[in-house]
Amino acid sequence: MKMSVLALSASMLLAPTAHAGELAPGLRGLSFLVGGWKDAKGVVADTGGTSTGRSSFTAEAGGAVLLRRDHTELFDKTGKPSGGFDQIMMIYPEGDGLRADYSDGEHVIHYDRAEIDPGKAVTFTSVAQPGRPVFRLSYRLPPPDRLSVSFAMAPPGSATVQPIADGFFSRAN
């Protein structure tokens, strides 16, 4: 029994992930995200600082899920390192739309809707709940092979969206 569980676990670890062409129908409009992204440069609105980092989007679970993995380094407004963090986001079709769940180890955001411009852009918006902010995360692929990202928030009870961070990545592969 132990050996078969070990063999199954090993085969799952060694199994290849799906390629962009193998994405589930509900995710195919996001194929432009798949791959590695490097040399991130961003601006953090509330601190006046900057950020750098890298990101990857991989097709998982037979192409039924996109998994985003990021590492971000933060710098204060003088350029001095002020921390860093890792984050993940699982993007998946559910019902008639896309959902996404984000975590950085301290925060969890559930995005309940997405607006997609297939092959070019996607904007995720979080669940609106009384007393909680609404988050918006947008990716756009302006030429040439750069991915812009924008993260914003509407404070509880407000419809006014305020920027948190904006930046861009270069394609790694």
PDB file of C-alpha atoms in Angstrom:
ATOM      1  CA  MET A   1       0.000   0.000   0.000  1.00  0.00           C
ATOM      2  CA  LYS A   2       2.744   2.506   0.976  1.00  0.00           C
ATOM      3  CA  MET A   3       4.682   1.756  -2.197  1.00  0.00           C
ATOM      4  CA  SER A   4       1.657   2.313  -4.469  1.00  0.00           C
ATOM      5  CA  VAL A   5       0.880   5.646  -2.776  1.00  0.00           C
ATOM      6  CA  LEU A   6       4.534   6.667  -3.147  1.00  0.00           C
ATOM      7  CA  ALA A   7       4.560   5.623  -6.812  1.00  0.00           C
ATOM      8  CA  LEU A   8       1.334   7.525  -7.472  1.00  0.00           C
ATOM      9  CA  SER A   9       2.699  10.619  -5.711  1.00  0.00           C
ATOM     10  CA  ALA A  10       5.947  10.457  -7.686  1.00  0.00           C
ATOM     11  CA  SER A  11       4.097  10.044 -10.988  1.00  0.00           C
ATOM     12  CA  MET A  12       1.956  13.067 -10.172  1.00  0.00           C
ATOM     13  CA  LEU A  13       5.047  15.163  -9.461  1.00  0.00           C
ATOM     14  CA  LEU A  14       6.685  14.080 -12.701  1.00  0.00           C
ATOM     15  CA  ALA A  15       3.579  14.474 -14.870  1.00  0.00           C
ATOM     16  CA  PRO A  16       3.908  17.348 -17.338  1.00  0.00           C
ATOM     17  CA  THR A  17       1.603  20.326 -17.012  1.00  0.00           C
ATOM     18  CA  ALA A  18      -0.707  21.284 -19.853  1.00  0.00           C
ATOM     19  CA  HIS A  19       0.471  23.782 -22.474  1.00  0.00           C
ATOM     20  CA  ALA A  20      -1.469  26.905 -23.432  1.00  0.00           C
ATOM     21  CA  GLY A  21      -3.188  25.012 -26.279  1.00  0.00           C
ATOM     22  CA  GLU A  22      -4.458  22.492 -23.743  1.00  0.00           C
ATOM     23  CA  LEU A  23      -6.297  24.972 -21.543  1.00  0.00           C
ATOM     24  CA  ALA A  24      -9.917  24.258 -20.672  1.00  0.00           C
ATOM     25  CA  PRO A  25     -12.334  26.176 -22.916  1.00  0.00           C
ATOM     26  CA  GLY A  26     -13.122  28.713 -20.171  1.00  0.00           C
ATOM     27  CA  LEU A  27      -9.426  29.586 -19.798  1.00  0.00           C
ATOM     28  CA  ARG A  28      -8.337  29.765 -23.456  1.00  0.00           C
ATOM     29  CA  GLY A  29      -8.791  33.533 -23.607  1.00  0.00           C
ATOM     30  CA  LEU A  30      -6.026  33.780 -20.982  1.00  0.00           C
ATOM     31  CA  SER A  31      -3.432  31.810 -22.962  1.00  0.00           C
ATOM     32  CA  PHE A  32      -1.414  35.044 -23.364  1.00  0.00           C
ATOM     33  CA  LEU A  33      -0.552  34.814 -19.655  1.00  0.00           C
ATOM     34  CA  VAL A  34       0.968  31.316 -19.803  1.00  0.00           C
ATOM     35  CA  GLY A  35       4.729  31.198 -19.330  1.00  0.00           C
ATOM     36  CA  GLY A  36       7.391  32.984 -17.380  1.00  0.00           C
ATOM     37  CA  TRP A  37       7.586  36.720 -16.802  1.00  0.00           C
ATOM     38  CA  LYS A  38      10.684  38.513 -15.493  1.00  0.00           C
ATOM     39  CA  ASP A  39      12.199  41.913 -14.843  1.00  0.00           C
ATOM     40  CA  ALA A  40       9.057  43.266 -13.194  1.00  0.00           C
ATOM     41  CA  LYS A  41       9.172  46.938 -12.396  1.00  0.00           C
ATOM     42  CA  GLY A  42       6.384  48.637 -10.508  1.00  0.00           C
ATOM     43  CA  VAL A  43       5.270  51.609  -8.467  1.00  0.00           C
ATOM     44  CA  VAL A  44       3.566  51.208  -5.083  1.00  0.00           C
ATOM     45  CA  ALA A  45       1.050  54.054  -4.749  1.00  0.00           C
ATOM     46  CA  ASP A  46       0.587  54.198  -0.967  1.00  0.00           C
ATOM     47  CA  THR A  47       4.314  54.214  -0.082  1.00  0.00           C
ATOM     48  CA  GLY A  48       5.787  56.032  -3.069  1.00  0.00           C
ATOM     49  CA  GLY A  49       8.172  53.095  -3.335  1.00  0.00           C
ATOM     50  CA  THR A  50       8.886  50.652  -6.118  1.00  0.00           C
ATOM     51  CA  SER A  51       8.843  46.908  -6.650  1.00  0.00           C
ATOM     52  CA  THR A  52      10.650  44.315  -8.740  1.00  0.00           C
ATOM     53  CA  GLY A  53       9.906  40.662  -9.279  1.00  0.00           C
ATOM     54  CA  ARG A  54       9.079  37.690 -11.425  1.00  0.00           C
ATOM     55  CA  SER A  55       5.948  35.705 -12.191  1.00  0.00           C
ATOM     56  CA  SER A  56       4.828  32.541 -13.921  1.00  0.00           C
ATOM     57  CA  PHE A  57       1.492  31.216 -15.097  1.00  0.00           C
ATOM     58  CA  THR A  58       1.231  27.458 -15.613  1.00  0.00           C
ATOM     59  CA  ALA A  59      -1.626  25.287 -16.762  1.00  0.00           C
ATOM     60  CA  GLU A  60      -2.389  22.724 -14.060  1.00  0.00           C
ATOM     61  CA  ALA A  61      -4.917  19.933 -13.422  1.00  0.00           C
ATOM     62  CA  GLY A  62      -5.028  18.920 -17.073  1.00  0.00           C
ATOM     63  CA  GLY A  63      -5.467  22.526 -18.218  1.00  0.00           C
ATOM     64  CA  ALA A  64      -8.493  23.163 -15.968  1.00  0.00           C
ATOM     65  CA  VAL A  65      -6.609  25.675 -13.778  1.00  0.00           C
ATOM     66  CA  LEU A  66      -4.039  28.418 -14.309  1.00  0.00           C
ATOM     67  CA  LEU A  67      -1.664  28.798 -11.385  1.00  0.00           C
ATOM     68  CA  ARG A  68       0.161  32.108 -10.938  1.00  0.00           C
ATOM     69  CA  ARG A  69       3.291  32.156  -8.777  1.00  0.00           C
ATOM     70  CA  ASP A  70       5.080  35.438  -8.020  1.00  0.00           C
ATOM     71  CA  HIS A  71       7.947  36.769  -6.001  1.00  0.00           C
ATOM     72  CA  THR A  72       8.038  40.505  -5.294  1.00  0.00           C
ATOM     73  CA  GLU A  73      10.758  42.648  -3.698  1.00  0.00           C
ATOM     74  CA  LEU A  74       9.726  46.034  -2.282  1.00  0.00           C
ATOM     75  CA  PHE A  75      11.774  49.227  -2.017  1.00  0.00           C
ATOM     76  CA  ASP A  76      10.965  52.439  -0.149  1.00  0.00           C
ATOM     77  CA  LYS A  77      10.872  55.822  -1.889  1.00  0.00           C
ATOM     78  CA  THR A  78      14.654  56.227  -1.394  1.00  0.00           C
ATOM     79  CA  GLY A  79      15.343  52.880  -3.094  1.00  0.00           C
ATOM     80  CA  LYS A  80      16.217  51.028   0.124  1.00  0.00           C
ATOM     81  CA  PRO A  81      14.941  47.399   0.306  1.00  0.00           C
ATOM     82  CA  SER A  82      11.819  47.221   2.486  1.00  0.00           C
ATOM     83  CA  GLY A  83      10.802  43.565   2.234  1.00  0.00           C
ATOM     84  CA  GLY A  84       9.509  40.990  -0.131  1.00  0.00           C
ATOM     85  CA  PHE A  85       6.880  38.307  -0.406  1.00  0.00           C
ATOM     86  CA  ASP A  86       5.650  35.347  -2.427  1.00  0.00           C
ATOM     87  CA  GLN A  87       2.122  35.055  -3.746  1.00  0.00           C
ATOM     88  CA  ILE A  88      -0.030  32.563  -5.605  1.00  0.00           C
ATOM     89  CA  MET A  89      -3.319  32.778  -7.457  1.00  0.00           C
ATOM     90  CA  MET A  90      -5.444  29.961  -8.808  1.00  0.00           C
ATOM     91  CA  ILE A  91      -7.634  30.909 -11.806  1.00  0.00           C
ATOM     92  CA  TYR A  92     -10.420  28.531 -12.837  1.00  0.00           C
ATOM     93  CA  PRO A  93     -13.731  28.433 -14.714  1.00  0.00           C
ATOM     94  CA  GLU A  94     -16.811  28.048 -12.547  1.00  0.00           C
ATOM     95  CA  GLY A  95     -20.395  28.257 -13.709  1.00  0.00           C
ATOM     96  CA  ASP A  96     -20.630  30.812 -16.483  1.00  0.00           C
ATOM     97  CA  GLY A  97     -17.467  32.742 -15.612  1.00  0.00           C
ATOM     98  CA  LEU A  98     -13.966  32.738 -14.225  1.00  0.00           C
ATOM     99  CA  ARG A  99     -13.001  32.833 -10.586  1.00  0.00           C
ATOM    100  CA  ALA A 100      -9.623  33.356  -8.951  1.00  0.00           C
ATOM    101  CA  ASP A 101      -8.292  32.901  -5.432  1.00  0.00           C
ATOM    102  CA  TYR A 102      -5.196  34.830  -4.311  1.00  0.00           C
ATOM    103  CA  SER A 103      -2.970  34.467  -1.258  1.00  0.00           C
ATOM    104  CA  ASP A 104       0.325  35.940  -0.133  1.00  0.00           C
ATOM    105  CA  GLY A 105       0.347  34.194   3.228  1.00  0.00           C
ATOM    106  CA  GLU A 106      -1.221  37.180   4.996  1.00  0.00           C
ATOM    107  CA  HIS A 107      -4.127  38.104   2.741  1.00  0.00           C
ATOM    108  CA  VAL A 108      -6.693  36.121   0.785  1.00  0.00           C
ATOM    109  CA  ILE A 109      -8.721  37.660  -2.031  1.00  0.00           C
ATOM    110  CA  HIS A 110     -11.563  35.838  -3.781  1.00  0.00           C
ATOM    111  CA  TYR A 111     -12.189  37.241  -7.251  1.00  0.00           C
ATOM    112  CA  ASP A 112     -15.702  36.323  -8.347  1.00  0.00           C
ATOM    113  CA  ARG A 113     -15.755  37.745 -11.855  1.00  0.00           C
ATOM    114  CA  ALA A 114     -13.462  38.427 -14.773  1.00  0.00           C
ATOM    115  CA  GLU A 115     -13.776  40.529 -17.901  1.00  0.00           C
ATOM    116  CA  ILE A 116     -11.700  39.056 -20.726  1.00  0.00           C
ATOM    117  CA  ASP A 117     -10.471  40.504 -24.005  1.00  0.00           C
ATOM    118  CA  PRO A 118      -9.256  37.136 -25.378  1.00  0.00           C
ATOM    119  CA  GLY A 119      -5.515  37.019 -25.967  1.00  0.00           C
ATOM    120  CA  LYS A 120      -5.053  40.622 -24.835  1.00  0.00           C
ATOM    121  CA  ALA A 121      -6.380  41.441 -21.361  1.00  0.00           C
ATOM    122  CA  VAL A 122      -8.234  40.286 -18.267  1.00  0.00           C
ATOM    123  CA  THR A 123      -9.582  42.166 -15.265  1.00  0.00           C
ATOM    124  CA  PHE A 124     -10.533  40.292 -12.096  1.00  0.00           C
ATOM    125  CA  THR A 125     -12.856  41.900  -9.527  1.00  0.00           C
ATOM    126  CA  SER A 126     -13.369  40.650  -5.983  1.00  0.00           C
ATOM    127  CA  VAL A 127     -16.586  39.865  -4.227  1.00  0.00           C
ATOM    128  CA  ALA A 128     -18.393  42.972  -2.952  1.00  0.00           C
ATOM    129  CA  GLN A 129     -19.229  42.473   0.735  1.00  0.00           C
ATOM    130  CA  PRO A 130     -20.427  44.979   3.347  1.00  0.00           C
ATOM    131  CA  GLY A 131     -17.536  46.472   5.293  1.00  0.00           C
ATOM    132  CA  ARG A 132     -14.875  44.996   2.983  1.00  0.00           C
ATOM    133  CA  PRO A 133     -12.875  46.583   0.177  1.00  0.00           C
ATOM    134  CA  VAL A 134     -13.363  45.547  -3.443  1.00  0.00           C
ATOM    135  CA  PHE A 135     -10.148  44.634  -5.282  1.00  0.00           C
ATOM    136  CA  ARG A 136      -9.453  44.838  -9.000  1.00  0.00           C
ATOM    137  CA  LEU A 137      -6.503  43.136 -10.711  1.00  0.00           C
ATOM    138  CA  SER A 138      -5.846  43.746 -14.414  1.00  0.00           C
ATOM    139  CA  TYR A 139      -3.391  42.239 -16.875  1.00  0.00           C
ATOM    140  CA  ARG A 140      -2.882  43.648 -20.379  1.00  0.00           C
ATOM    141  CA  LEU A 141      -0.523  42.513 -23.109  1.00  0.00           C
ATOM    142  CA  PRO A 142       0.567  45.610 -25.008  1.00  0.00           C
ATOM    143  CA  PRO A 143       3.144  44.882 -27.707  1.00  0.00           C
ATOM    144  CA  PRO A 144       5.929  43.810 -27.683  1.00  0.00           C
ATOM    145  CA  ASP A 145       5.726  40.883 -25.227  1.00  0.00           C
ATOM    146  CA  ARG A 146       5.318  42.996 -22.120  1.00  0.00           C
ATOM    147  CA  LEU A 147       2.636  42.307 -19.575  1.00  0.00           C
ATOM    148  CA  SER A 148       1.247  45.282 -17.690  1.00  0.00           C
ATOM    149  CA  VAL A 149      -0.373  44.707 -14.326  1.00  0.00           C
ATOM    150  CA  SER A 150      -2.557  47.015 -12.258  1.00  0.00           C
ATOM    151  CA  PHE A 151      -3.849  46.328  -8.743  1.00  0.00           C
ATOM    152  CA  ALA A 152      -6.456  48.670  -7.255  1.00  0.00           C
ATOM    153  CA  MET A 153      -8.981  48.839  -4.424  1.00  0.00           C
ATOM    154  CA  ALA A 154     -12.269  50.557  -3.618  1.00  0.00           C
ATOM    155  CA  PRO A 155     -12.442  51.108   0.169  1.00  0.00           C
ATOM    156  CA  PRO A 156     -15.456  49.713   2.048  1.00  0.00           C
ATOM    157  CA  GLY A 157     -18.599  51.639   1.146  1.00  0.00           C
ATOM    158  CA  SER A 158     -16.950  53.495  -1.749  1.00  0.00           C
ATOM    159  CA  ALA A 159     -17.229  53.026  -5.499  1.00  0.00           C
ATOM    160  CA  THR A 160     -14.034  55.023  -6.080  1.00  0.00           C
ATOM    161  CA  VAL A 161     -11.198  52.711  -7.093  1.00  0.00           C
ATOM    162  CA  GLN A 162      -7.750  53.774  -5.878  1.00  0.00           C
ATOM    163  CA  PRO A 163      -4.491  52.422  -7.344  1.00  0.00           C
ATOM    164  CA  ILE A 164      -2.327  50.266  -5.099  1.00  0.00           C
ATOM    165  CA  ALA A 165       0.395  49.191  -7.534  1.00  0.00           C
ATOM    166  CA  ASP A 166       1.091  49.344 -11.268  1.00  0.00           C
ATOM    167  CA  GLY A 167       3.899  47.811 -13.253  1.00  0.00           C
ATOM    168  CA  PHE A 168       5.011  45.579 -16.088  1.00  0.00           C
ATOM    169  CA  PHE A 169       6.859  42.327 -16.806  1.00  0.00           C
ATOM    170  CA  SER A 170       8.948  41.159 -19.763  1.00  0.00           C
ATOM    171  CA  ARG A 171       8.434  37.683 -21.203  1.00  0.00           C
ATOM    172  CA  ALA A 172      11.060  35.279 -19.836  1.00  0.00           C
ATOM    173  CA  ASN A 173      10.819  32.635 -22.547  1.00  0.00           C
TER     174      ASN A 173
END
